[in-house]
Each structure stands twice: as structure tokens, then as C-alpha cells.
Short mmCIF file of C-alpha atoms in Angstrom, two decimals:
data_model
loop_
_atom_site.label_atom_id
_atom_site.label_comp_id
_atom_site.label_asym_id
_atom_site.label_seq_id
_atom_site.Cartn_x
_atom_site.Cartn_y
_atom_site.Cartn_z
CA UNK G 1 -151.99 141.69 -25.82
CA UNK G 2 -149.47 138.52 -26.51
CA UNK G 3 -146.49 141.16 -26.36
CA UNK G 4 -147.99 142.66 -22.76
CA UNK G 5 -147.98 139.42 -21.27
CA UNK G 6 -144.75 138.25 -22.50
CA UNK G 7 -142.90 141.46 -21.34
CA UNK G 8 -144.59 140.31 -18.30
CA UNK G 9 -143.29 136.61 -18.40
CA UNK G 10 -139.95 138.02 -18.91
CA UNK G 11 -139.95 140.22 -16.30
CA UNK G 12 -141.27 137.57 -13.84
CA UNK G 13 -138.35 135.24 -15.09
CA UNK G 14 -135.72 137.96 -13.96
CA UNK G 15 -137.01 138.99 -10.98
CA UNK G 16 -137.20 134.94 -10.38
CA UNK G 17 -133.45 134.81 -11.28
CA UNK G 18 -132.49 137.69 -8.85
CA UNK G 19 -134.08 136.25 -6.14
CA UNK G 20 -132.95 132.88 -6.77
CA UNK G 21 -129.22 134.68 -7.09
CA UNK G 22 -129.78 136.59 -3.97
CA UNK G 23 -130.69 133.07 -2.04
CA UNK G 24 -127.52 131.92 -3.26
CA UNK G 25 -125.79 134.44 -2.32
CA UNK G 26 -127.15 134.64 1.46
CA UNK G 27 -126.65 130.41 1.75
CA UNK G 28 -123.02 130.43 0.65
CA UNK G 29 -122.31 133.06 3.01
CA UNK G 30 -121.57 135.76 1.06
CA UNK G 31 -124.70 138.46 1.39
CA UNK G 32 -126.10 140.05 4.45
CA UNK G 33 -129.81 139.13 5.25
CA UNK G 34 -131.21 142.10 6.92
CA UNK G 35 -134.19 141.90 9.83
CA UNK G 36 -136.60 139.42 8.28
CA UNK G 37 -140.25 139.55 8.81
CA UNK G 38 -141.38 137.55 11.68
CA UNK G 39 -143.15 135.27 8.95
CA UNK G 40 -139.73 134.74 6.86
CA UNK G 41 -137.90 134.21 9.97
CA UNK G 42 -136.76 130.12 9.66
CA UNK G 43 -135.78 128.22 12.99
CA UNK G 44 -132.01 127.65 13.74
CA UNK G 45 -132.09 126.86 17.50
CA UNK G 46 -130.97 123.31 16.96
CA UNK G 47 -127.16 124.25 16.64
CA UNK G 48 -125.34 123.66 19.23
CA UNK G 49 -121.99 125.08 20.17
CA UNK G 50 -118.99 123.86 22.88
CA UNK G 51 -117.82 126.19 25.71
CA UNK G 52 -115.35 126.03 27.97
CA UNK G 53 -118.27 125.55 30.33
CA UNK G 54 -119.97 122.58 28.16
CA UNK G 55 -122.16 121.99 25.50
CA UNK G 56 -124.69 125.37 24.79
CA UNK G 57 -127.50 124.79 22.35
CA UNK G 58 -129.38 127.56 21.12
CA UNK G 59 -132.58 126.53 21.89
CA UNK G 60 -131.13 126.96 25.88
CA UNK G 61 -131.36 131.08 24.79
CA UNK G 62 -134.97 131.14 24.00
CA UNK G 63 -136.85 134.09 25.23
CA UNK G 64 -133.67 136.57 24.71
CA UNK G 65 -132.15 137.58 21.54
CA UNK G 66 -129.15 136.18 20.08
CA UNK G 67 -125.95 137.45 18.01
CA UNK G 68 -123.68 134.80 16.77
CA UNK G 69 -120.51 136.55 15.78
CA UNK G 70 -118.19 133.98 14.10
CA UNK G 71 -114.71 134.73 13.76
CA UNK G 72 -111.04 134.07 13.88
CA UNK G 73 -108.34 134.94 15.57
CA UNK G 74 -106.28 135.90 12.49
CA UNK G 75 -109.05 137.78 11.32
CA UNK G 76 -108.09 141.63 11.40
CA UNK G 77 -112.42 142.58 11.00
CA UNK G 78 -113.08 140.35 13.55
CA UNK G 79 -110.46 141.63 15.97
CA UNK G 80 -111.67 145.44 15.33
CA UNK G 81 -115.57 143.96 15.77
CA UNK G 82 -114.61 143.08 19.80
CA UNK G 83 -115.39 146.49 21.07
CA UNK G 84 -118.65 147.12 19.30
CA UNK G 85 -119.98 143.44 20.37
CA UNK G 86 -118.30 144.09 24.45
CA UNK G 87 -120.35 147.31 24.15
CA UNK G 88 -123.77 145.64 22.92
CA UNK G 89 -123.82 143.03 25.42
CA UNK G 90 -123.38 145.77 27.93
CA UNK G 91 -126.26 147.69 26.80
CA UNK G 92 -128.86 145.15 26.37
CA UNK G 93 -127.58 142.13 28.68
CA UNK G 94 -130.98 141.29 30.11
CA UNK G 95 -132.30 140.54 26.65
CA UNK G 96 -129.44 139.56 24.69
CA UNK G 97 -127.12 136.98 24.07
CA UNK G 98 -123.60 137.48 22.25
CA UNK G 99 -122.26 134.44 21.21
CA UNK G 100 -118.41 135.02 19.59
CA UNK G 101 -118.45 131.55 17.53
CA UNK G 102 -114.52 130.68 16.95
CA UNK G 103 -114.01 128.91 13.69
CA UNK G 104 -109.96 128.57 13.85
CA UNK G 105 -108.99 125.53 12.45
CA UNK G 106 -106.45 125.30 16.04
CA UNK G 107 -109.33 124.81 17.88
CA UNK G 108 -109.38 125.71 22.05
CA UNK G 109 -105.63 126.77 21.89
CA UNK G 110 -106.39 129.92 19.55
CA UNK G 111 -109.10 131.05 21.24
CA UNK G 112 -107.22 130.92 24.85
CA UNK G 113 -105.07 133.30 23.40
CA UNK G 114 -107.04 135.16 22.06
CA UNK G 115 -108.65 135.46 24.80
CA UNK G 116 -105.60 136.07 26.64
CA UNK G 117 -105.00 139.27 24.40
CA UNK G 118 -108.74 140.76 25.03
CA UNK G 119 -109.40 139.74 28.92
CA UNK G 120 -112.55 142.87 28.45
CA UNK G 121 -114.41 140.15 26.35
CA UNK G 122 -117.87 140.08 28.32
CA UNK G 123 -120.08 137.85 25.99
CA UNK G 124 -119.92 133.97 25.21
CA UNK G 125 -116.72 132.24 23.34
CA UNK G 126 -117.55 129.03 22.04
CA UNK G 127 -116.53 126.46 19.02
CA UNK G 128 -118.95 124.36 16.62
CA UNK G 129 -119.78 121.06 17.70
CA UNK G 130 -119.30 118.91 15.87
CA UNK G 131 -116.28 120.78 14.69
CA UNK G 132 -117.57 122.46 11.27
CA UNK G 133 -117.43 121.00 7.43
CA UNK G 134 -114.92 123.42 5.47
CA UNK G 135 -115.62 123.89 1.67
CA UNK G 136 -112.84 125.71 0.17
CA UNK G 137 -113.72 129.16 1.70
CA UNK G 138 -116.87 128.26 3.06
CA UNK G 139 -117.95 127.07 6.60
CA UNK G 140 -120.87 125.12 6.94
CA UNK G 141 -123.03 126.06 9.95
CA UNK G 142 -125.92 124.12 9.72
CA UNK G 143 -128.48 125.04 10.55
CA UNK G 144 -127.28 128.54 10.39
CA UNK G 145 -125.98 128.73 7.10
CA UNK G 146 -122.74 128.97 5.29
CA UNK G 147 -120.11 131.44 6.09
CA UNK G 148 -117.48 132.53 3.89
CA UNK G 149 -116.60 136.46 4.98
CA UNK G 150 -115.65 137.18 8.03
CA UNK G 151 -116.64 138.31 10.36
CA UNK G 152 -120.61 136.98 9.71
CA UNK G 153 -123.09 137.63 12.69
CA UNK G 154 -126.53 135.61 12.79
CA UNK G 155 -128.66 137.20 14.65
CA UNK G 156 -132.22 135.21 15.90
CA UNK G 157 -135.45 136.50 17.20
CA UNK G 158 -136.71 135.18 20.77
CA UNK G 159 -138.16 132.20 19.27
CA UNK G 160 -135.00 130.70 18.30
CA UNK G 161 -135.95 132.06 14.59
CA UNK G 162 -133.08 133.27 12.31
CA UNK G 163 -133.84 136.97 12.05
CA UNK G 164 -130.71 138.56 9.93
CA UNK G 165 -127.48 137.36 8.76
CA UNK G 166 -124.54 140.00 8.71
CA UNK G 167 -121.70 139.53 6.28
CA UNK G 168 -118.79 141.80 7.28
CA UNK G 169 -116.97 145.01 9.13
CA UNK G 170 -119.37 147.50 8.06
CA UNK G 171 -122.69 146.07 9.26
CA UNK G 172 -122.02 147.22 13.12
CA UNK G 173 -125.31 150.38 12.43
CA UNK G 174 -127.16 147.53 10.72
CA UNK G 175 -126.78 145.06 13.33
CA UNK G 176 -127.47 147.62 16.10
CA UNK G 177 -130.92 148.67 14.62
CA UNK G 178 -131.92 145.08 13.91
CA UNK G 179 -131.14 144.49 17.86
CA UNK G 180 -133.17 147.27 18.92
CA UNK G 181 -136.65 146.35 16.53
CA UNK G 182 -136.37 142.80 18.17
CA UNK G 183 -136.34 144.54 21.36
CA UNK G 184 -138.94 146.63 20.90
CA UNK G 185 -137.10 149.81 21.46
#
């Protein structure tokens, strides 16, 4: 009976560990977070964001969907993410919002050309206000979380709930069928 229960404890202990490794992981930015249930789902609508138009808070979005797509303009991933992010907001621009969050430590002037380079862009650029806190390789997001691949997409529910967090190129199929479940289609 003692050895049941502590083959028990011991598996408890690692699963513990791997979840607590996993967390750490997903906060420092450097796992994916795929479509939480709507219970999991934490609320990030507090961070707010600078566009050329003014300030843009993500609690202003409420009621659609959201994709927060941070990236650089040196970024080679990011640059080969534009067409699959002009082509969702095309498809689903009644009930989505894609944000392209610019974290280039040039600020305004890199994203103008940028910009410049990809006039077809047909979602949201905007910059972190306040202007984010860079550890090392990491960016803090708060309250979105810690990036340290790019590109990283966040992607919140309707309520302004953190639904998934996408680390990477190759997450363009998971980010599409995480779009459509909040949907509904």
C-alpha cells in the first residue's frame, strides 16, 4: 500500500514540475498557448497600445476578437507572416481585430518604412505604450505576457480574455482554427 501511494506522490510531483515548467515556458515567451478554455482564459484588455491615430486600449475591441501579432521589421518570420495576417483580416473583418504590435527598438521611424515597403497592410500598426521593458531577449508585455520569439501572436476571446498565445512562423493553421472556434464557425 505505502509503495502505491508513493509511486503516486511521485508521479503527482512530476506532473507538478511539468506544468510548473510549461508555465514558465508560456510567461517568458517562449511556448505557444493553444485555445484555452473559456474558464482558463485570464483578462488582458488593460494594455494599451499607440497608433498613428492615438492611444488604442484593448478593452476599446470588446465584443470582436483580437490577434496581436508583435513583430519587427528586421524580423524575416514576421515579414513572411504579413500575407497570412492581410488575408485573415479580410476574411473575418466584422469580427476580428488584427493588431501588428511593432516592438523595434527605432520606434515610429521603422515602422513608416516598413510600412512604406508593404502599402497592402489592411489591419492595425501600433507600438507599446509605455514603450516596453527589454530583458535580454525578452519583451515584457504586461499584461500580455513576455515575448521572446518572434513573431508571437496573442490572440483574446470577445471578453477581452487572453485565449492563445502563438510563438512563431509555423503556427499560421493553429492560429486560423483558434480564430474560427471563437467565432463559432
Amino acid at each position: 500500500m505505502k509503495s502505491a501511494s508513493a509511486v503516486a506522490a511521485v508521479i503527482g510531483l512530476v506532473v507538478l514540475g511539468a506544468a510548473a515548467w510549461f508555465y514558465l515556458e508560456v510567461r517568458e515567451g517562449k511556448a505557444s498557448l493553444r485555445l484555452q478554455a473559456p474558464e482558463q482564459r485570464v483578462r488582458v484588455d488593460g494594455f494599451t497600445m499607440e497608433t498613428r491615430e492615438g492611444p488604442l486600449n484593448l478593452s476599446d475591441l470588446r465584443g470582436r476578437v483580437v490577434l496581436v501579432d508583435v513583430w519587427a521589421s528586421w524580423c524575416a518570420p514576421c515579414i513572411a507572416s504579413v500575407p497570412h495576417l492581410i488575408e485573415l483580416q479580410e476574411r473575418h473583418a466584422d469580427q476580428l481585430v488584427v493588431v501588428g504590435l511593432n516592438v523595434d527598438s527605432e520606434g515610429w521611424p521603422a515602422v513608416e518604412t516598413f510600412r512604406n515597403r508593404f502599402p497592402q497592410i489592411n489591419y492595425t500598426i501600433a507600438r507599446p505604450l509605455p514603450e516596453p521593458l527589454i530583458l535580454g531577449t525578452i519583451v515584457d508585455l504586461e499584461p500580455l505576457g513576455q515575448v521572446s520569439v518572434l513573431p508571437t501572436a496573442f490572440l483574446l476571446d470577445q471578453q477581452g480574455r487572453l485565449a492563445g498565445k502563438y510563438v512563431g512562423i509555423d503556427q499560421t493553421r493553429g492560429v486560423d482554427r483558434a480564430v474560427e472556434a471563437l467565432l463559432g464557425r
